[in-house]
Amino acid sequence: MEEFFTILIADRNPHVRRFLKRELEAEGYRIRLAESGIEVLKWAFHPDPLDLIILDPDLPDTGAGQLMDKLKDRIPPIKVVIHAFLSDYAAPHDTLSADAFIEKGGNSIESLKKVIR
């Protein structure tokens, strides 16, 4: 039986979500999408387990710190990679609770692929 590595991509921008989905599916990953903090939590606590969350914390309905606290309280915990513009990230101290931080930019997809591997 083939094992799938499942990644949740959470970003308010639909273009970013679709781009990351396309690039990571091409690498063989199974992708789920979320555009809000509520959707992130729905997938994080869903019976179909996630292996990783790629999260831009600038979601419309949840503060980054609050969302990270809920994700880190999950058993077993899910690895979280913050994918955001450092200059736009209002609470850099929240990155301490993330497993990695990748700044958005022209080559950030390559950095994300490297961190995922």
mmCIF file of C-alpha atoms in Angstrom:
data_model
loop_
_atom_site.group_PDB
_atom_site.id
_atom_site.type_symbol
_atom_site.label_atom_id
_atom_site.label_comp_id
_atom_site.label_asym_id
_atom_site.label_seq_id
_atom_site.Cartn_x
_atom_site.Cartn_y
_atom_site.Cartn_z
ATOM 1 C CA MET A 1 0.000 0.000 0.000
ATOM 2 C CA GLU A 2 1.344 3.444 -0.934
ATOM 3 C CA GLU A 3 1.858 5.967 1.901
ATOM 4 C CA PHE A 4 0.861 9.543 1.327
ATOM 5 C CA PHE A 5 2.471 12.504 3.035
ATOM 6 C CA THR A 6 -0.387 14.951 3.607
ATOM 7 C CA ILE A 7 0.219 18.700 3.746
ATOM 8 C CA LEU A 8 -2.249 21.446 4.616
ATOM 9 C CA ILE A 9 -1.605 24.746 2.844
ATOM 10 C CA ALA A 10 -3.207 27.640 4.720
ATOM 11 C CA ASP A 11 -3.088 31.053 3.070
ATOM 12 C CA ARG A 12 -5.704 33.744 2.570
ATOM 13 C CA ASN A 13 -4.565 34.277 -1.040
ATOM 14 C CA PRO A 14 -6.173 31.730 -3.406
ATOM 15 C CA HIS A 15 -3.400 32.214 -5.986
ATOM 16 C CA VAL A 16 -0.734 31.256 -3.439
ATOM 17 C CA ARG A 17 -2.770 28.232 -2.319
ATOM 18 C CA ARG A 18 -3.214 26.982 -5.882
ATOM 19 C CA PHE A 19 0.429 27.588 -6.804
ATOM 20 C CA LEU A 20 1.764 25.732 -3.756
ATOM 21 C CA LYS A 21 -0.759 22.943 -4.287
ATOM 22 C CA ARG A 22 0.290 22.461 -7.905
ATOM 23 C CA GLU A 23 4.014 22.493 -7.087
ATOM 24 C CA LEU A 24 3.755 20.122 -4.128
ATOM 25 C CA GLU A 25 1.360 17.691 -5.821
ATOM 26 C CA ALA A 26 3.927 17.435 -8.617
ATOM 27 C CA GLU A 27 6.366 16.230 -5.931
ATOM 28 C CA GLY A 28 3.898 13.501 -4.927
ATOM 29 C CA TYR A 29 2.381 15.044 -1.792
ATOM 30 C CA ARG A 30 -1.315 14.895 -0.957
ATOM 31 C CA ILE A 31 -2.575 18.445 -0.414
ATOM 32 C CA ARG A 32 -5.421 19.958 1.585
ATOM 33 C CA LEU A 33 -6.266 23.687 1.429
ATOM 34 C CA ALA A 34 -7.475 26.199 4.016
ATOM 35 C CA GLU A 35 -8.223 29.889 3.704
ATOM 36 C CA SER A 36 -9.086 30.614 7.348
ATOM 37 C CA GLY A 37 -8.051 29.695 10.868
ATOM 38 C CA ILE A 38 -11.313 27.807 11.343
ATOM 39 C CA GLU A 39 -10.475 25.615 8.332
ATOM 40 C CA VAL A 40 -6.936 25.057 9.640
ATOM 41 C CA LEU A 41 -8.317 23.768 12.942
ATOM 42 C CA LYS A 42 -10.926 21.660 11.135
ATOM 43 C CA TRP A 43 -8.190 19.886 9.167
ATOM 44 C CA ALA A 44 -5.796 19.722 12.138
ATOM 45 C CA PHE A 45 -8.359 17.785 14.171
ATOM 46 C CA HIS A 46 -9.846 15.840 11.239
ATOM 47 C CA PRO A 47 -9.763 12.004 11.334
ATOM 48 C CA ASP A 48 -7.676 12.017 8.110
ATOM 49 C CA PRO A 49 -4.317 12.998 9.661
ATOM 50 C CA LEU A 50 -1.992 15.717 8.429
ATOM 51 C CA ASP A 51 1.781 15.417 8.410
ATOM 52 C CA LEU A 52 2.604 19.103 7.961
ATOM 53 C CA ILE A 53 0.960 22.529 7.836
ATOM 54 C CA ILE A 54 2.334 25.330 5.666
ATOM 55 C CA LEU A 55 0.829 28.386 7.309
ATOM 56 C CA ASP A 56 0.691 32.050 6.462
ATOM 57 C CA PRO A 57 -0.528 33.374 9.816
ATOM 58 C CA ASP A 58 -2.241 36.369 8.167
ATOM 59 C CA LEU A 59 -5.588 34.563 8.112
ATOM 60 C CA PRO A 60 -8.805 36.566 8.303
ATOM 61 C CA ASP A 61 -10.400 35.044 11.406
ATOM 62 C CA THR A 62 -7.675 34.006 13.854
ATOM 63 C CA GLY A 63 -4.637 35.529 15.526
ATOM 64 C CA ALA A 64 -1.361 33.763 14.760
ATOM 65 C CA GLY A 65 -0.441 33.185 18.399
ATOM 66 C CA GLN A 66 -3.837 31.758 19.272
ATOM 67 C CA LEU A 67 -3.780 29.445 16.253
ATOM 68 C CA MET A 68 -0.227 28.251 16.980
ATOM 69 C CA ASP A 69 -1.179 27.509 20.614
ATOM 70 C CA LYS A 70 -4.083 25.321 19.488
ATOM 71 C CA LEU A 71 -1.945 23.507 16.927
ATOM 72 C CA LYS A 72 0.852 22.828 19.419
ATOM 73 C CA ASP A 73 -1.675 21.481 21.961
ATOM 74 C CA ARG A 74 -2.762 18.796 19.484
ATOM 75 C CA ILE A 75 -1.700 15.240 20.282
ATOM 76 C CA PRO A 76 0.227 14.150 18.393
ATOM 77 C CA PRO A 77 1.543 17.576 17.373
ATOM 78 C CA ILE A 78 1.658 18.557 13.716
ATOM 79 C CA LYS A 79 4.780 20.128 12.244
ATOM 80 C CA VAL A 80 4.147 23.755 11.205
ATOM 81 C CA VAL A 81 6.132 25.760 8.667
ATOM 82 C CA ILE A 82 5.376 29.489 8.667
ATOM 83 C CA HIS A 83 5.342 30.841 5.098
ATOM 84 C CA ALA A 84 5.007 34.628 5.243
ATOM 85 C CA PHE A 85 6.587 37.952 4.372
ATOM 86 C CA LEU A 86 8.862 38.732 7.290
ATOM 87 C CA SER A 87 8.147 42.454 6.928
ATOM 88 C CA ASP A 88 4.389 41.801 7.139
ATOM 89 C CA TYR A 89 4.591 39.341 9.991
ATOM 90 C CA ALA A 90 3.342 41.328 12.961
ATOM 91 C CA ALA A 91 4.340 38.830 15.671
ATOM 92 C CA PRO A 92 7.782 37.325 14.930
ATOM 93 C CA HIS A 93 7.905 35.821 18.430
ATOM 94 C CA ASP A 94 5.258 33.311 17.290
ATOM 95 C CA THR A 95 7.778 31.840 14.858
ATOM 96 C CA LEU A 96 9.544 30.361 17.889
ATOM 97 C CA SER A 97 6.713 27.856 18.240
ATOM 98 C CA ALA A 98 6.869 26.941 14.527
ATOM 99 C CA ASP A 99 9.139 24.193 13.263
ATOM 100 C CA ALA A 100 10.496 26.402 10.456
ATOM 101 C CA PHE A 101 10.043 29.850 8.897
ATOM 102 C CA ILE A 102 10.268 30.393 5.135
ATOM 103 C CA GLU A 103 9.973 33.950 3.880
ATOM 104 C CA LYS A 104 7.679 34.366 0.885
ATOM 105 C CA GLY A 105 9.471 35.394 -2.253
ATOM 106 C CA GLY A 106 10.391 34.365 -5.772
ATOM 107 C CA ASN A 107 12.215 31.179 -4.764
ATOM 108 C CA SER A 108 10.320 30.322 -1.605
ATOM 109 C CA ILE A 109 8.825 27.190 -3.195
ATOM 110 C CA GLU A 110 12.313 25.685 -3.475
ATOM 111 C CA SER A 111 12.964 26.493 0.188
ATOM 112 C CA LEU A 112 9.641 24.928 1.144
ATOM 113 C CA LYS A 113 10.420 21.763 -0.815
ATOM 114 C CA LYS A 114 13.798 21.532 0.897
ATOM 115 C CA VAL A 115 12.276 21.907 4.389
ATOM 116 C CA ILE A 116 9.545 19.355 3.603
ATOM 117 C CA ARG A 117 12.074 16.757 2.436
#
